[in-house]
Tab-separated table of C-alpha atoms in Angstrom:
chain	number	residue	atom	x	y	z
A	1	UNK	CA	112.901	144.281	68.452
A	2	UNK	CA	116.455	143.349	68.779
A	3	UNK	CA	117.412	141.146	71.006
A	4	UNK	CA	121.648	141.016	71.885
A	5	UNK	CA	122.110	138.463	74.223
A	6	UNK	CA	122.859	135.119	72.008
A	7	UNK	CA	121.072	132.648	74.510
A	8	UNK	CA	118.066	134.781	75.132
A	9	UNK	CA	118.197	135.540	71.364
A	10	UNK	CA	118.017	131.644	70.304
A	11	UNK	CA	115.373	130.480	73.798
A	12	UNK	CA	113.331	133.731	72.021
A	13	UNK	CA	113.547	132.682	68.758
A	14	UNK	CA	112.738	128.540	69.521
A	15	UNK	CA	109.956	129.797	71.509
A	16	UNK	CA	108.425	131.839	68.730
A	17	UNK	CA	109.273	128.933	66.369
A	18	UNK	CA	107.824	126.432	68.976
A	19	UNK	CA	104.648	128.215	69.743
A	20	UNK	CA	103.848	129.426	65.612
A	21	UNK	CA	101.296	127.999	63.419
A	22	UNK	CA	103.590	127.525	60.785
A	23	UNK	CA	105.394	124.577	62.329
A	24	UNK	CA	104.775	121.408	60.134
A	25	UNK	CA	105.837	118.979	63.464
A	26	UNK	CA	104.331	116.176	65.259
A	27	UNK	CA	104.594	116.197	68.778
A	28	UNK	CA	104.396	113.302	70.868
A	29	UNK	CA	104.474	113.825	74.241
A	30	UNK	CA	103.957	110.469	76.693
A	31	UNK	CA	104.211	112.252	79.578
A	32	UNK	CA	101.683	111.175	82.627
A	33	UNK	CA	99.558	114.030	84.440
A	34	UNK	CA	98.528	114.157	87.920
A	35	UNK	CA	94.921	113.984	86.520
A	36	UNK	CA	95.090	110.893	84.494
A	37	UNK	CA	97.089	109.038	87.475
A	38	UNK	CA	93.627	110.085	89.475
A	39	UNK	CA	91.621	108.609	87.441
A	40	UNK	CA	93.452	105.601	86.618
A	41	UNK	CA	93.226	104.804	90.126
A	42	UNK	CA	89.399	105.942	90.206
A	43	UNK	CA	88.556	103.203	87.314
A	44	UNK	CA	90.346	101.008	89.642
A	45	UNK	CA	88.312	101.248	92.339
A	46	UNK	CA	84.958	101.064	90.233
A	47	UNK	CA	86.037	98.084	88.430
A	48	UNK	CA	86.694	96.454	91.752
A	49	UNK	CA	83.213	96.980	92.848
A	50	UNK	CA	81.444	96.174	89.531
A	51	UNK	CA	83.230	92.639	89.747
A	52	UNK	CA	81.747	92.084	92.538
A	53	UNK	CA	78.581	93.734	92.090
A	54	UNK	CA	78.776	91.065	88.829
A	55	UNK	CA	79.393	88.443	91.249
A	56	UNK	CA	76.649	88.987	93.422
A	57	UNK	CA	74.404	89.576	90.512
A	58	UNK	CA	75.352	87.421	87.582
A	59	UNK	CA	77.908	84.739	88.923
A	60	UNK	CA	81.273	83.757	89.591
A	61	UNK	CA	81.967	83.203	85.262
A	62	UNK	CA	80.517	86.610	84.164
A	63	UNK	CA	82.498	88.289	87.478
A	64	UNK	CA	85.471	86.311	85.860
A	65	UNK	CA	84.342	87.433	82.129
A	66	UNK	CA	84.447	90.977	83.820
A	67	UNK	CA	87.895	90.864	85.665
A	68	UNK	CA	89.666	89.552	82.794
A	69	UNK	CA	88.434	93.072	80.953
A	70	UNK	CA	89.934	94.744	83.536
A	71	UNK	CA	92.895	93.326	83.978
A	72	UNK	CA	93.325	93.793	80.281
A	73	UNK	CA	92.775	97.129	80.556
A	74	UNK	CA	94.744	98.144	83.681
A	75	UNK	CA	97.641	96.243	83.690
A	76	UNK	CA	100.696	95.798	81.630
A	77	UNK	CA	100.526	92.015	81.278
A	78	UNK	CA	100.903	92.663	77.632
A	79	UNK	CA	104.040	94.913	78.036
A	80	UNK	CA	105.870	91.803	80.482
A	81	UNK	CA	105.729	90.754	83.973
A	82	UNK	CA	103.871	92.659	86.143
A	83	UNK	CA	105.092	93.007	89.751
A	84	UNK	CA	102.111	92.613	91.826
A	85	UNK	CA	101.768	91.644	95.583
A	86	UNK	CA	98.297	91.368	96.656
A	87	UNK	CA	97.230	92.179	99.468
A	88	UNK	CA	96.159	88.672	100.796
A	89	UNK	CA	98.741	86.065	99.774
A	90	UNK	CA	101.038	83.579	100.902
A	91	UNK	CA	104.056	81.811	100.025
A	92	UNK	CA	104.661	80.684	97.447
A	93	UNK	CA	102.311	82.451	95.345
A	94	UNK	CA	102.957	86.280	97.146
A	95	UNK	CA	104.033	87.615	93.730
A	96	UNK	CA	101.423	87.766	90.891
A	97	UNK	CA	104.057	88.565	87.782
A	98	UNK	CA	101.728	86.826	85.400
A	99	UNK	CA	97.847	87.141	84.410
A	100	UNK	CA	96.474	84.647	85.038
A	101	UNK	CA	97.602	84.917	88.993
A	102	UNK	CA	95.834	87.980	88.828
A	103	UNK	CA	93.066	86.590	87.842
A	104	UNK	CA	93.177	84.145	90.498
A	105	UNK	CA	93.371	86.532	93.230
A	106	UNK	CA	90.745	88.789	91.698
A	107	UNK	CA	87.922	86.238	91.139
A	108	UNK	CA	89.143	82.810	91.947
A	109	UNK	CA	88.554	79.492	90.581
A	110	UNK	CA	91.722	78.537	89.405
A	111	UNK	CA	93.215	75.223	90.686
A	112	UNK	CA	96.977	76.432	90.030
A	113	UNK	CA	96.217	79.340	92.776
A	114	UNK	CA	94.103	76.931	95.169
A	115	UNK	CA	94.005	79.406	98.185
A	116	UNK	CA	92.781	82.340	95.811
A	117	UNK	CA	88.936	82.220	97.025
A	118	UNK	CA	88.362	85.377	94.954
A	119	UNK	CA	88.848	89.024	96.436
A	120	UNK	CA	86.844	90.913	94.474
A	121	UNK	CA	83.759	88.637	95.248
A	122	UNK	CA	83.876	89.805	98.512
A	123	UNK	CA	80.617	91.618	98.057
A	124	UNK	CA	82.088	95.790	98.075
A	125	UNK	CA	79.865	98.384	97.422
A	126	UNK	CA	82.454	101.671	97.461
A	127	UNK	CA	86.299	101.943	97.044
A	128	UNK	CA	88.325	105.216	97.263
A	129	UNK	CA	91.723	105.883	97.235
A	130	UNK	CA	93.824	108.368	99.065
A	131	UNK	CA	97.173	109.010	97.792
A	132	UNK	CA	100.088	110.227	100.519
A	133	UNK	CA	101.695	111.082	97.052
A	134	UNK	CA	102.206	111.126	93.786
A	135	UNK	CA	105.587	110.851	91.928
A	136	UNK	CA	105.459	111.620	88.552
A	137	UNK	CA	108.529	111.305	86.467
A	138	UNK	CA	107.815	111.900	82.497
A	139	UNK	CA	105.898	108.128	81.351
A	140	UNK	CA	106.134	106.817	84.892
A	141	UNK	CA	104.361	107.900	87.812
A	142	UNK	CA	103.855	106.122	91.257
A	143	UNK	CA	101.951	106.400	94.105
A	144	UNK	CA	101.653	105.350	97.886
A	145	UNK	CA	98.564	105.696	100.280
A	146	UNK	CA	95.614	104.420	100.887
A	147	UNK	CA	92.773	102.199	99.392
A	148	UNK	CA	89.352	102.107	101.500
A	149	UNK	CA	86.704	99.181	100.074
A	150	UNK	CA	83.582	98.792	101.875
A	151	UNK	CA	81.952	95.402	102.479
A	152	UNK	CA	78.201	94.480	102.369
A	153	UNK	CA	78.000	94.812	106.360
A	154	UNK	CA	79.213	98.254	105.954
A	155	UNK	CA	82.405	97.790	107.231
A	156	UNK	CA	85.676	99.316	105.964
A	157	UNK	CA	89.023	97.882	105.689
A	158	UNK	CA	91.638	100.311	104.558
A	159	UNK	CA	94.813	98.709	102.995
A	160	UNK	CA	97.973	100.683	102.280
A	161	UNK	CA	98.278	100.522	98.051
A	162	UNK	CA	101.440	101.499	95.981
A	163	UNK	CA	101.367	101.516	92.664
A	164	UNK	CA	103.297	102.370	89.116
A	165	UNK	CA	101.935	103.297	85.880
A	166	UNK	CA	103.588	103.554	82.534
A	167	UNK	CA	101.975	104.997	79.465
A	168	UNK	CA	101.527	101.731	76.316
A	169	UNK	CA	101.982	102.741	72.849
A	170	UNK	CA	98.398	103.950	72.617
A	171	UNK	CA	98.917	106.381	75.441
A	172	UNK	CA	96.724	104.214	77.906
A	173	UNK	CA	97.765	103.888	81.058
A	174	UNK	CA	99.061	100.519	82.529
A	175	UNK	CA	100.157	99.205	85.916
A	176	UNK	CA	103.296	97.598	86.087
A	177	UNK	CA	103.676	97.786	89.916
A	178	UNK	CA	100.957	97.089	92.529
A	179	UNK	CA	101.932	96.217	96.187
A	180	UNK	CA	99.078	95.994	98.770
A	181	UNK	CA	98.979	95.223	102.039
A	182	UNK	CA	97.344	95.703	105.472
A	183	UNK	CA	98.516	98.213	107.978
A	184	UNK	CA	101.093	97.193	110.392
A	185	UNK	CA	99.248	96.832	113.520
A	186	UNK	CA	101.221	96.677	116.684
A	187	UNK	CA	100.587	94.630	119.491
């Protein structure tokens, strides 16, 4: 087959080249999917409930033990300052930037954060979130909507949740933005 056209001739021919056995290349592709955002944000919500399920269970150190994990393994502490607003917090500690403020708000018990009283001791027993959307833009993706946690009374509170992942050098997920906070309710 002859092809005449030059640029269909050379997209043909690195297609062929791309897609062949024969290539001796190492592809790395960071890229973020829609499906690993999901359950990023999935392993969110069920770490949030086992800390507190460890909490109600175990104690305030091994819920701390357990949080620290988590935030280890969710957040991009290690890659800088994270930009997190909780969803509870006042001046002057709004902003949770380093680690150990997330810690605080997560579990407590830390006298530089003294109104932290520990938000995922709060006794939840399911979390989902809801996304409005997703914005996925090669090794970042955000996303905006909803977060619902259940208490032990049954109760739901609902809190609107954006976040923004990046991929590490491992290809693991991190959060490097996380802004929470309660619905605007007019009077």
């Amino acid at each position: 087959m002859t092809i005449r056209h030059p640029i269909l001739a050379a997209a043909f021919l690195a297609l062929a080249t791309a897609s062949g056995s024969a290539s001796a290349q190492t592809v790395v592709n960071q890229a973020i999917t829609e499906r690993e955002v999901v359950a990023a944000q999935r392993a969110w919500c069920d770490a949030l409930v086992s800390i507190s399920t460890t909490h109600a269970t175990q104690g305030q150190p091994a819920a701390k033990a357990l949080a620290e994990r988590v935030i280890d393994a969710a957040y991009g502490y290690q890659l800088g300052a994270v930009l997190f607003k909780p969803t509870l917090t006042v001046a002057p500690q709004t902003f949770r930037t380093t680690r150990a403020g997330a810690l605080a708000y997560f579990v407590g018990g830390d006298p530089a954060f003294p109104n932290d009283k520990g938000f995922a001791l709060s006794g939840w027993t399911k979390c989902e979130a809801t996304n409005s959307a997703i914005f996925i833009a090669g090794t970042s993706a955000s996303t905006m909507g909803n977060v619902a946690i259940t208490g032990p009374n049954g109760a739901v509170t609902t809190v609107d949740k954006t976040w923004t992942y990046v991929k590490d050098s491992a290809g693991q997920l991190r959060i490097v933005v996380h802004h929470s906070s309660l619905p605007y309710r007019p009077n």
